[in-house]
Short mmCIF file of C-alpha atoms in Angstrom, two decimals:
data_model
loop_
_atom_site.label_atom_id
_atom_site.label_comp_id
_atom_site.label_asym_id
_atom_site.label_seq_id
_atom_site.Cartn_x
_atom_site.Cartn_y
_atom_site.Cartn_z
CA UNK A 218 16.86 13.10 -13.97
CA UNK A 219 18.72 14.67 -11.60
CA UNK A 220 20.87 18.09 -10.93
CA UNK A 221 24.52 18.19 -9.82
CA UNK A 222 24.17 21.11 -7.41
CA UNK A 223 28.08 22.04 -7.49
CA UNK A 224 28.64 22.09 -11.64
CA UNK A 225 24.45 22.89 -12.37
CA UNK A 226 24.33 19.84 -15.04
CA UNK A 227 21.72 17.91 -14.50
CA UNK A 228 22.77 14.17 -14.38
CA UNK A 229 23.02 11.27 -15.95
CA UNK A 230 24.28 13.12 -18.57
CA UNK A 231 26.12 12.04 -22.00
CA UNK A 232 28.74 15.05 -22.77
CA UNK A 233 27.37 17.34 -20.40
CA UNK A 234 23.44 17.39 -21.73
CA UNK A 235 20.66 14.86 -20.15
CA UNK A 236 17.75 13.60 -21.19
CA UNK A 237 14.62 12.00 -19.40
CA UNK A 238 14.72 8.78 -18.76
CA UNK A 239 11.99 5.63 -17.73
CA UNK A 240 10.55 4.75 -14.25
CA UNK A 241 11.78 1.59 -12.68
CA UNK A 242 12.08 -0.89 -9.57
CA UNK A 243 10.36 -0.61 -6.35
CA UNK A 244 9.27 3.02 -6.82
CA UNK A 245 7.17 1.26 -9.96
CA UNK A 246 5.26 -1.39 -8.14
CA UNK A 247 2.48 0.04 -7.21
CA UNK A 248 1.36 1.62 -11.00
CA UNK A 249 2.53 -1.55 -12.24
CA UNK A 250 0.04 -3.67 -9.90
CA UNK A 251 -2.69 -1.28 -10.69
CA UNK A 252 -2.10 -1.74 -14.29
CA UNK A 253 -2.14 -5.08 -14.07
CA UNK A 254 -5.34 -5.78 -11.99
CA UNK A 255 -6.93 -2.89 -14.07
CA UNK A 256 -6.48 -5.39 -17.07
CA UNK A 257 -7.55 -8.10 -14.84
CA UNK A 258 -10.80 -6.49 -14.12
CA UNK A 259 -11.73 -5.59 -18.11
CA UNK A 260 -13.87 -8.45 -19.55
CA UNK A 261 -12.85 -7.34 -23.14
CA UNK A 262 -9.11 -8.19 -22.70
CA UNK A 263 -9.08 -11.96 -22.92
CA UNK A 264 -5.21 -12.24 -23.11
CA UNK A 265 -2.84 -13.48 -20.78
CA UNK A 266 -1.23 -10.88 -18.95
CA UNK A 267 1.98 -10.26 -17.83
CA UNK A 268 3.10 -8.69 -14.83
CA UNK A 269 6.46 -6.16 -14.62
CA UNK A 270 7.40 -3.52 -12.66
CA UNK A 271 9.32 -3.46 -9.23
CA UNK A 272 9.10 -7.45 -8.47
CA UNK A 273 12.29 -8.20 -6.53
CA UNK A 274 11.18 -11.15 -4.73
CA UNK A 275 8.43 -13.81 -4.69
CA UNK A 276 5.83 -11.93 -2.53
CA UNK A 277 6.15 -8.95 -5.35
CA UNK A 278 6.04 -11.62 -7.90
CA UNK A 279 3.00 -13.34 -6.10
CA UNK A 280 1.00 -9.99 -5.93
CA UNK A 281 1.18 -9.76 -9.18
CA UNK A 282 -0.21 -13.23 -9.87
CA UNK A 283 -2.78 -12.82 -7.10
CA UNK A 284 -3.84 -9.35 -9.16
CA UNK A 285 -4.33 -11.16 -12.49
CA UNK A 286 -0.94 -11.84 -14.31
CA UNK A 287 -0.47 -15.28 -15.72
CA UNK A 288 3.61 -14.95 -15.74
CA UNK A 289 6.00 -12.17 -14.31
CA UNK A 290 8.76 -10.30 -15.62
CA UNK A 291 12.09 -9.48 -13.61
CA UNK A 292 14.89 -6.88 -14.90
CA UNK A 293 15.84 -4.08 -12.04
CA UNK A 294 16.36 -7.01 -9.73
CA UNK A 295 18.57 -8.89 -12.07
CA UNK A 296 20.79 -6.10 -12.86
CA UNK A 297 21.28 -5.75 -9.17
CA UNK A 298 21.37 -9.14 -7.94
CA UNK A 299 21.59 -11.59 -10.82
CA UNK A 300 19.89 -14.26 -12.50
CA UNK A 301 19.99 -16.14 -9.03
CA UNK A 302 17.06 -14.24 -7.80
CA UNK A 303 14.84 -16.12 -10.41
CA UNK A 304 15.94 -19.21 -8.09
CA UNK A 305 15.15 -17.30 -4.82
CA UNK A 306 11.38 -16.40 -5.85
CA UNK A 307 10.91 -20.00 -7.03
CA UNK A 308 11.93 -21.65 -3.93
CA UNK A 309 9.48 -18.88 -2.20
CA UNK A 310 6.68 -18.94 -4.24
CA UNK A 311 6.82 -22.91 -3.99
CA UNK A 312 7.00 -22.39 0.35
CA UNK A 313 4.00 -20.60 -0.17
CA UNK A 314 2.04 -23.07 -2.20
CA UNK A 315 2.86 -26.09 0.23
CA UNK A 316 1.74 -23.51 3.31
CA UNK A 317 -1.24 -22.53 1.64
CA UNK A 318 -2.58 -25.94 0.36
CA UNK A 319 -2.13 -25.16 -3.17
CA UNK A 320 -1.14 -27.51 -6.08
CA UNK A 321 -0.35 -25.00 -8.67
CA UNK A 322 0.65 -21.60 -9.05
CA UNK A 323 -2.41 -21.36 -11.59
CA UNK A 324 -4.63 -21.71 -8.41
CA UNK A 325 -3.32 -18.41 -7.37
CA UNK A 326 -3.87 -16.28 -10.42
CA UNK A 327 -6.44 -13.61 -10.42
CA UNK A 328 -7.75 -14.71 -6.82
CA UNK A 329 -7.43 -11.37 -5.40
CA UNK A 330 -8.91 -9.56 -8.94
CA UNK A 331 -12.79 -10.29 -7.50
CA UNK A 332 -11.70 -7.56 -4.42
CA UNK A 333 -10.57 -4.91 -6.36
CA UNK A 334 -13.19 -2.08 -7.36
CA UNK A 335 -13.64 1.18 -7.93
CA UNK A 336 -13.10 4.16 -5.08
CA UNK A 337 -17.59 5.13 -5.59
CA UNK A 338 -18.07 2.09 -4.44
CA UNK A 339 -16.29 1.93 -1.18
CA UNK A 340 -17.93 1.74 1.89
CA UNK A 341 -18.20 5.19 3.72
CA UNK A 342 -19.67 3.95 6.66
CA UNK A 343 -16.82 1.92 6.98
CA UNK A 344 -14.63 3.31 9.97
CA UNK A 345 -11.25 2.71 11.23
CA UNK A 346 -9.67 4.23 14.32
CA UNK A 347 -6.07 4.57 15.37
CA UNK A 348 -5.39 2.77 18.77
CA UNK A 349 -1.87 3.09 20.72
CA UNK A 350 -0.16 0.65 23.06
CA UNK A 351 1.33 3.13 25.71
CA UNK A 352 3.42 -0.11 26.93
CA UNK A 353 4.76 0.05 23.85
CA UNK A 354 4.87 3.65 23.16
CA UNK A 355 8.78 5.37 22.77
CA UNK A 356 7.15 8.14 23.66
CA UNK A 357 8.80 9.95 19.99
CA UNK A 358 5.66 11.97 19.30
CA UNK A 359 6.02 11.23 15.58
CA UNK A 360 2.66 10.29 15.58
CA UNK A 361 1.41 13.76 16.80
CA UNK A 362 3.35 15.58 14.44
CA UNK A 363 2.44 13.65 11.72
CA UNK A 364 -1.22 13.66 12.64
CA UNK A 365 -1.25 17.68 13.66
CA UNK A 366 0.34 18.87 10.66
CA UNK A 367 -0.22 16.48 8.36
CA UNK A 368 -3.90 14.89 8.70
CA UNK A 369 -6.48 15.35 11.01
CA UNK A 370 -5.35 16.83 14.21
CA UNK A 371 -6.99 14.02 16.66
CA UNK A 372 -3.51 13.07 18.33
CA UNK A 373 -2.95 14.77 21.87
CA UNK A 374 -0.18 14.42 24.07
CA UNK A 375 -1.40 13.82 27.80
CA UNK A 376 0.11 13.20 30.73
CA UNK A 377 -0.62 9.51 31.72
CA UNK A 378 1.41 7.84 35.63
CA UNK A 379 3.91 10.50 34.94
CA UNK A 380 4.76 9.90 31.27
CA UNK A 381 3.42 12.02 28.35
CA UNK A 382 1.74 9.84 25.98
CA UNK A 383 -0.50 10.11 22.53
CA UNK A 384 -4.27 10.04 22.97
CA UNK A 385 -6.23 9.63 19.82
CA UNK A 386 -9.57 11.10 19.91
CA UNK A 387 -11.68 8.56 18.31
CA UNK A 388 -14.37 10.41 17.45
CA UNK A 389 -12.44 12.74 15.10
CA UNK A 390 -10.18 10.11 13.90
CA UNK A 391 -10.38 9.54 10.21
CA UNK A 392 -8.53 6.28 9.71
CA UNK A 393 -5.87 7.70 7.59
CA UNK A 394 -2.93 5.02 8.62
CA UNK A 395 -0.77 8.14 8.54
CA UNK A 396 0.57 7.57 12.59
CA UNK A 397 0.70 4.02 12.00
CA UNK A 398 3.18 4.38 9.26
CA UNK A 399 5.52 7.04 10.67
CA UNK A 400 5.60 4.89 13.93
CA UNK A 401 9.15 3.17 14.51
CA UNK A 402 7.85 1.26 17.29
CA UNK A 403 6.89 -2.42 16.27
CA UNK A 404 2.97 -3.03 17.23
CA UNK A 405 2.58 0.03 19.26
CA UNK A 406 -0.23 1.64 16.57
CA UNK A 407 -2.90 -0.76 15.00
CA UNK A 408 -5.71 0.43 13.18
CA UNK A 409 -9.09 -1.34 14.36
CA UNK A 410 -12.60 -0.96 13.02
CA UNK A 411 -15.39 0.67 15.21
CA UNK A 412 -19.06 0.48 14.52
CA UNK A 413 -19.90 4.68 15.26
CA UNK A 414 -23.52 3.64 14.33
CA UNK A 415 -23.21 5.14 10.76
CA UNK A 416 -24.84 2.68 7.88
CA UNK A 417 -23.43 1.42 5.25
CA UNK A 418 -23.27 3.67 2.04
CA UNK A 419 -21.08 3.75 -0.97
CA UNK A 420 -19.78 7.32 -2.44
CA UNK A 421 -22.32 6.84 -5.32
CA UNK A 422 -25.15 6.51 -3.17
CA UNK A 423 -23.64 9.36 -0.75
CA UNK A 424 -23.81 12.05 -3.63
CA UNK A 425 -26.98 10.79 -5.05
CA UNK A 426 -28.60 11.35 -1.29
CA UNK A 427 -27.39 14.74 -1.62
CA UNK A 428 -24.56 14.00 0.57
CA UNK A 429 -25.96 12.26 3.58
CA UNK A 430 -24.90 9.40 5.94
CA UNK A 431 -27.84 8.06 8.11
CA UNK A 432 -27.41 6.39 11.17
CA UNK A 433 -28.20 3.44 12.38
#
């Protein structure tokens, strides 16, 4: 639902009066994957699932088989594009098979389930640190500002052969992917993973330690 901001009716409306409304395409896939590798992941449900929600092309539709669902659903991508599209993520999801080896599209469902878990039992120890390709670098900042004001302040702008560039200061980088998402420069942030000497130690075993990461 949405507001007209000249007239003050909110819209789409039937005879001037609205209504909420469902949740649907893209903006959908991500609940919809969850749901489905949620299911996935329960030993009581020993149905075939099916996967819907946001799949407009054969990588969507392959996530979803990858994450558990037998078959996949299309509508929002139908409306838009037509029944064509079916064709389209056919074609793909066949490309993919013959690239990957694969027989079937059976050999493909559920593989990913096995590497979904729950957020205790993630590795803490686990670090990831922002690294920048100056050669690459448009020199935008967005990465700064979306690392001072958003996350973790460990972004600095320095002055490197006469250009001002983004540092990242390792140490109290978190790994948050937040600068390499707002960067518009292809391959200039990557996140890589550095071993800071910490051990290995889920969020379970964190808070029954009484909150403490050893080193190593």
């Amino acid at each position: 639902i949405g507001v007209d901001l000249d007239t003050m009716i909110p819209h789409p409306n039937v005879n001037g009066m609205a209504a909420h409304g469902g949740y649907c395409g893209p903006a959908v896939k991500p609940i919809a994957l969850n749901m489905v590798s949620e299911l996935a992941r329960d030993s009581e449900v020993n149905i075939p699932i099916s996967g819907i929600g946001g799949i407009s092309d054969w990588r969507d539709a392959a996530e979803f088989l990858l994450l558990g669902a037998a078959n996949v659903q299309v509508c929002t991508a139908v409306m838009h594009y037509g029944f064509r599209i079916v064709e389209d993520m056919i074609d793909g999801l066949n490309n993919y098979l013959d690239e990957k080896d694969l027989a079937s599209v059976n050999d493909i469902i559920g593989k990913s389930v096995e590497r979904v878990t729950d957020w205790g039992n993630l590795d803490l120890g686990y670090k990831t640190v922002a690294k920048i390709d100056h050669d690459k670098c448009i020199q935008c900042n967005l990465c700064h500002i979306a690392c001072e004001d958003g996350a973790h302040q460990c972004i600095d702008l320095k002055e490197i052969d006469g250009r001002v560039l983004p540092v990242v200061d390792e140490p109290e980088c978190v790994g948050c992917n937040l600068c390499y998402l707002v960067c518009p420069a292809p391959d200039c942030i990557s996140m890589a993973r550095i071993d800071d000497g910490t051990n290995s130690v889920t969020w379970k075993e964190y808070s029954k330690n009484g909150g403490e990461i050893k080193g190593h």
